[in-house]
Amino acid sequence: MTVSVLILNGPNLNLLGTRQPEVYGSTTLADIEALCEARAKKLGIDIAFAQSNHEGALVDMLHAARGVHDGVILNAGAYTHTSVALMDAISSVMLPVIELHLSNIHAREAFRQHSYIAPVAIGQICGFGAAGYPLAMEAMVSHLTKAQ
Ligand code: CA2
Protein backbone atom coordinates (compact mmCIF):
# COMPACT_ATOMS: atom_id res chain seq x y z
CA MET A 1 0.00 0.00 0.00
CA THR A 2 1.16 3.54 -0.76
CA VAL A 3 2.46 5.45 2.25
CA SER A 4 0.32 8.48 3.07
CA VAL A 5 1.59 11.44 5.11
CA LEU A 6 -0.39 14.38 6.47
CA ILE A 7 1.53 17.67 6.52
CA LEU A 8 -0.20 19.92 9.00
CA ASN A 9 0.51 23.61 9.54
CA GLY A 10 -0.63 25.78 12.41
CA PRO A 11 -1.44 29.42 13.07
CA ASN A 12 -0.17 32.26 10.91
CA LEU A 13 1.72 29.97 8.54
CA ASN A 14 -0.82 30.97 5.86
CA LEU A 15 0.94 34.37 5.93
CA LEU A 16 4.38 32.98 5.11
CA GLY A 17 6.31 34.97 2.55
CA THR A 18 4.49 38.19 3.34
CA ARG A 19 6.36 39.38 6.46
CA GLN A 20 9.51 38.64 8.51
CA PRO A 21 11.41 37.04 5.58
CA GLU A 22 14.61 37.36 7.65
CA VAL A 23 13.15 34.80 10.11
CA TYR A 24 10.85 32.63 7.98
CA GLY A 25 12.14 33.13 4.43
CA SER A 26 10.25 34.47 1.44
CA THR A 27 8.65 31.18 0.40
CA THR A 28 4.85 31.09 0.64
CA LEU A 29 2.90 28.17 2.07
CA ALA A 30 1.66 27.42 -1.47
CA ASP A 31 5.32 27.23 -2.61
CA ILE A 32 6.03 24.81 0.25
CA GLU A 33 3.05 22.68 -0.71
CA ALA A 34 4.38 22.48 -4.29
CA LEU A 35 7.82 21.51 -2.93
CA CYS A 36 6.20 18.74 -0.89
CA GLU A 37 4.13 17.50 -3.83
CA ALA A 38 7.28 17.27 -5.96
CA ARG A 39 9.15 15.33 -3.24
CA ALA A 40 6.14 13.05 -2.70
CA LYS A 41 6.21 12.15 -6.39
CA LYS A 42 9.92 11.27 -6.16
CA LEU A 43 9.38 9.23 -3.00
CA GLY A 44 6.29 7.51 -4.39
CA ILE A 45 4.08 8.52 -1.48
CA ASP A 46 0.77 10.33 -1.10
CA ILE A 47 0.49 13.52 0.92
CA ALA A 48 -2.30 15.70 2.23
CA PHE A 49 -1.37 19.31 3.04
CA ALA A 50 -3.44 21.41 5.43
CA GLN A 51 -3.31 24.58 7.54
CA SER A 52 -5.48 26.00 10.29
CA ASN A 53 -5.27 28.96 12.64
CA HIS A 54 -7.48 27.15 15.18
CA GLU A 55 -6.21 24.82 17.88
CA GLY A 56 -9.37 22.67 17.96
CA ALA A 57 -9.37 22.30 14.17
CA LEU A 58 -5.77 21.04 14.35
CA VAL A 59 -6.81 18.55 17.06
CA ASP A 60 -9.71 17.42 14.82
CA MET A 61 -7.36 16.96 11.85
CA LEU A 62 -4.99 14.85 13.98
CA HIS A 63 -7.92 12.66 15.09
CA ALA A 64 -9.14 12.31 11.50
CA ALA A 65 -5.65 11.21 10.40
CA ARG A 66 -6.07 7.93 12.28
CA GLY A 67 -6.59 5.06 9.84
CA VAL A 68 -6.15 7.43 6.87
CA HIS A 69 -2.49 8.50 7.05
CA ASP A 70 0.60 6.60 8.16
CA GLY A 71 2.34 9.58 9.75
CA VAL A 72 2.07 13.31 10.36
CA ILE A 73 4.54 16.15 9.82
CA LEU A 74 3.45 18.95 12.11
CA ASN A 75 4.48 22.58 12.16
CA ALA A 76 2.23 23.63 15.02
CA GLY A 77 3.47 27.24 14.90
CA ALA A 78 3.01 29.07 18.20
CA TYR A 79 0.80 26.25 19.57
CA THR A 80 4.06 24.28 19.84
CA HIS A 81 4.87 26.32 22.91
CA THR A 82 1.40 26.41 24.51
CA SER A 83 -0.80 23.48 23.55
CA VAL A 84 -1.32 20.58 25.93
CA ALA A 85 -4.36 19.77 23.73
CA LEU A 86 -2.15 19.13 20.70
CA MET A 87 0.28 17.10 22.81
CA ASP A 88 -2.60 14.94 24.08
CA ALA A 89 -4.03 14.57 20.56
CA ILE A 90 -0.68 13.30 19.28
CA SER A 91 -0.43 10.81 22.15
CA SER A 92 -3.98 9.59 21.57
CA VAL A 93 -3.79 9.00 17.81
CA MET A 94 -0.69 6.80 18.10
CA LEU A 95 0.67 7.90 14.72
CA PRO A 96 4.33 8.86 14.23
CA VAL A 97 4.61 12.64 14.27
CA ILE A 98 7.64 14.67 13.19
CA GLU A 99 7.80 18.15 14.71
CA LEU A 100 8.89 20.71 12.14
CA HIS A 101 9.85 24.38 12.28
CA LEU A 102 11.20 26.73 9.66
CA SER A 103 13.30 28.60 12.20
CA ASN A 104 15.72 27.19 14.77
CA ILE A 105 13.45 27.55 17.80
CA HIS A 106 16.37 26.71 20.12
CA ALA A 107 18.26 29.82 19.02
CA ARG A 108 15.28 32.16 19.57
CA GLU A 109 13.39 33.63 22.54
CA ALA A 110 13.25 31.49 25.69
CA PHE A 111 9.49 30.90 25.29
CA ARG A 112 10.08 29.30 21.86
CA GLN A 113 12.67 26.90 23.24
CA HIS A 114 10.06 24.82 25.04
CA SER A 115 7.94 22.48 22.95
CA TYR A 116 4.88 20.52 24.11
CA ILE A 117 5.17 18.54 20.87
CA ALA A 118 8.77 17.32 21.28
CA PRO A 119 8.12 14.70 24.01
CA VAL A 120 5.42 12.99 21.90
CA ALA A 121 7.12 13.34 18.49
CA ILE A 122 9.49 10.78 17.00
CA GLY A 123 11.87 13.62 16.14
CA GLN A 124 12.24 17.29 15.37
CA ILE A 125 13.57 19.18 12.34
CA CYS A 126 14.09 22.92 12.68
CA GLY A 127 16.19 25.74 11.31
CA PHE A 128 16.34 24.74 7.64
CA GLY A 129 13.51 26.96 6.37
CA ALA A 130 11.24 25.51 3.69
CA ALA A 131 13.82 22.78 2.96
CA GLY A 132 12.84 21.24 6.31
CA TYR A 133 9.57 20.00 4.80
CA PRO A 134 11.09 17.61 2.22
CA LEU A 135 13.70 16.64 4.83
CA ALA A 136 10.90 15.68 7.20
CA MET A 137 9.23 13.67 4.42
CA GLU A 138 12.46 11.72 3.84
CA ALA A 139 12.75 11.12 7.60
CA MET A 140 9.13 9.93 7.83
CA VAL A 141 9.52 7.51 4.91
CA SER A 142 12.73 6.17 6.45
CA HIS A 143 10.96 5.73 9.81
CA LEU A 144 7.92 4.01 8.29
CA THR A 145 10.03 1.70 6.11
CA LYS A 146 12.17 0.68 9.09
CA ALA A 147 9.10 0.06 11.22
CA GLN A 148 7.57 -2.48 8.78
O1 CA2 B 1 9.71 28.39 12.84
C1 CA2 B 1 8.57 27.94 12.74
O2 CA2 B 1 8.19 27.23 11.82
C2 CA2 B 1 7.52 28.33 13.80
O3 CA2 B 1 6.69 27.20 14.03
C3 CA2 B 1 6.74 29.48 13.22
C4 CA2 B 1 5.71 30.07 14.19
C5 CA2 B 1 6.38 30.40 15.53
O4 CA2 B 1 5.41 30.84 16.45
C6 CA2 B 1 7.13 29.22 16.10
O5 CA2 B 1 7.75 29.62 17.30
C7 CA2 B 1 8.16 28.71 15.13
C8 CA2 B 1 5.13 31.39 13.67
C9 CA2 B 1 4.64 31.36 12.27
C10 CA2 B 1 4.35 32.81 11.92
O6 CA2 B 1 4.42 32.96 10.56
C11 CA2 B 1 4.50 34.22 10.09
C12 CA2 B 1 4.32 34.34 8.74
C13 CA2 B 1 4.40 35.58 8.17
C14 CA2 B 1 4.64 36.69 8.93
C15 CA2 B 1 4.82 36.57 10.28
C16 CA2 B 1 4.73 35.32 10.86
JSON list of C-alpha atoms in Angstrom, two decimals, residues 36-88:
[
{"chain": "A", "resi": 36, "resn": "CYS", "atom": "CA", "xyz": [6.20, 18.74, -0.89]},
{"chain": "A", "resi": 37, "resn": "GLU", "atom": "CA", "xyz": [4.13, 17.50, -3.83]},
{"chain": "A", "resi": 38, "resn": "ALA", "atom": "CA", "xyz": [7.28, 17.27, -5.96]},
{"chain": "A", "resi": 39, "resn": "ARG", "atom": "CA", "xyz": [9.15, 15.33, -3.24]},
{"chain": "A", "resi": 40, "resn": "ALA", "atom": "CA", "xyz": [6.14, 13.05, -2.70]},
{"chain": "A", "resi": 41, "resn": "LYS", "atom": "CA", "xyz": [6.21, 12.15, -6.39]},
{"chain": "A", "resi": 42, "resn": "LYS", "atom": "CA", "xyz": [9.92, 11.27, -6.16]},
{"chain": "A", "resi": 43, "resn": "LEU", "atom": "CA", "xyz": [9.38, 9.23, -3.00]},
{"chain": "A", "resi": 44, "resn": "GLY", "atom": "CA", "xyz": [6.29, 7.51, -4.39]},
{"chain": "A", "resi": 45, "resn": "ILE", "atom": "CA", "xyz": [4.08, 8.52, -1.48]},
{"chain": "A", "resi": 46, "resn": "ASP", "atom": "CA", "xyz": [0.77, 10.33, -1.10]},
{"chain": "A", "resi": 47, "resn": "ILE", "atom": "CA", "xyz": [0.49, 13.52, 0.92]},
{"chain": "A", "resi": 48, "resn": "ALA", "atom": "CA", "xyz": [-2.30, 15.70, 2.23]},
{"chain": "A", "resi": 49, "resn": "PHE", "atom": "CA", "xyz": [-1.37, 19.31, 3.04]},
{"chain": "A", "resi": 50, "resn": "ALA", "atom": "CA", "xyz": [-3.44, 21.41, 5.43]},
{"chain": "A", "resi": 51, "resn": "GLN", "atom": "CA", "xyz": [-3.31, 24.58, 7.54]},
{"chain": "A", "resi": 52, "resn": "SER", "atom": "CA", "xyz": [-5.48, 26.00, 10.29]},
{"chain": "A", "resi": 53, "resn": "ASN", "atom": "CA", "xyz": [-5.27, 28.96, 12.64]},
{"chain": "A", "resi": 54, "resn": "HIS", "atom": "CA", "xyz": [-7.48, 27.15, 15.18]},
{"chain": "A", "resi": 55, "resn": "GLU", "atom": "CA", "xyz": [-6.21, 24.82, 17.88]},
{"chain": "A", "resi": 56, "resn": "GLY", "atom": "CA", "xyz": [-9.37, 22.67, 17.96]},
{"chain": "A", "resi": 57, "resn": "ALA", "atom": "CA", "xyz": [-9.37, 22.30, 14.17]},
{"chain": "A", "resi": 58, "resn": "LEU", "atom": "CA", "xyz": [-5.77, 21.04, 14.35]},
{"chain": "A", "resi": 59, "resn": "VAL", "atom": "CA", "xyz": [-6.81, 18.55, 17.06]},
{"chain": "A", "resi": 60, "resn": "ASP", "atom": "CA", "xyz": [-9.71, 17.42, 14.82]},
{"chain": "A", "resi": 61, "resn": "MET", "atom": "CA", "xyz": [-7.36, 16.96, 11.85]},
{"chain": "A", "resi": 62, "resn": "LEU", "atom": "CA", "xyz": [-4.99, 14.85, 13.98]},
{"chain": "A", "resi": 63, "resn": "HIS", "atom": "CA", "xyz": [-7.92, 12.66, 15.09]},
{"chain": "A", "resi": 64, "resn": "ALA", "atom": "CA", "xyz": [-9.14, 12.31, 11.50]},
{"chain": "A", "resi": 65, "resn": "ALA", "atom": "CA", "xyz": [-5.65, 11.21, 10.40]},
{"chain": "A", "resi": 66, "resn": "ARG", "atom": "CA", "xyz": [-6.07, 7.93, 12.28]},
{"chain": "A", "resi": 67, "resn": "GLY", "atom": "CA", "xyz": [-6.59, 5.06, 9.84]},
{"chain": "A", "resi": 68, "resn": "VAL", "atom": "CA", "xyz": [-6.15, 7.43, 6.87]},
{"chain": "A", "resi": 69, "resn": "HIS", "atom": "CA", "xyz": [-2.49, 8.50, 7.05]},
{"chain": "A", "resi": 70, "resn": "ASP", "atom": "CA", "xyz": [0.60, 6.60, 8.16]},
{"chain": "A", "resi": 71, "resn": "GLY", "atom": "CA", "xyz": [2.34, 9.58, 9.75]},
{"chain": "A", "resi": 72, "resn": "VAL", "atom": "CA", "xyz": [2.07, 13.31, 10.36]},
{"chain": "A", "resi": 73, "resn": "ILE", "atom": "CA", "xyz": [4.54, 16.15, 9.82]},
{"chain": "A", "resi": 74, "resn": "LEU", "atom": "CA", "xyz": [3.45, 18.95, 12.11]},
{"chain": "A", "resi": 75, "resn": "ASN", "atom": "CA", "xyz": [4.48, 22.58, 12.16]},
{"chain": "A", "resi": 76, "resn": "ALA", "atom": "CA", "xyz": [2.23, 23.63, 15.02]},
{"chain": "A", "resi": 77, "resn": "GLY", "atom": "CA", "xyz": [3.47, 27.24, 14.90]},
{"chain": "A", "resi": 78, "resn": "ALA", "atom": "CA", "xyz": [3.01, 29.07, 18.20]},
{"chain": "A", "resi": 79, "resn": "TYR", "atom": "CA", "xyz": [0.80, 26.25, 19.57]},
{"chain": "A", "resi": 80, "resn": "THR", "atom": "CA", "xyz": [4.06, 24.28, 19.84]},
{"chain": "A", "resi": 81, "resn": "HIS", "atom": "CA", "xyz": [4.87, 26.32, 22.91]},
{"chain": "A", "resi": 82, "resn": "THR", "atom": "CA", "xyz": [1.40, 26.41, 24.51]},
{"chain": "A", "resi": 83, "resn": "SER", "atom": "CA", "xyz": [-0.80, 23.48, 23.55]},
{"chain": "A", "resi": 84, "resn": "VAL", "atom": "CA", "xyz": [-1.32, 20.58, 25.93]},
{"chain": "A", "resi": 85, "resn": "ALA", "atom": "CA", "xyz": [-4.36, 19.77, 23.73]},
{"chain": "A", "resi": 86, "resn": "LEU", "atom": "CA", "xyz": [-2.15, 19.13, 20.70]},
{"chain": "A", "resi": 87, "resn": "MET", "atom": "CA", "xyz": [0.28, 17.10, 22.81]},
{"chain": "A", "resi": 88, "resn": "ASP", "atom": "CA", "xyz": [-2.60, 14.94, 24.08]}
]
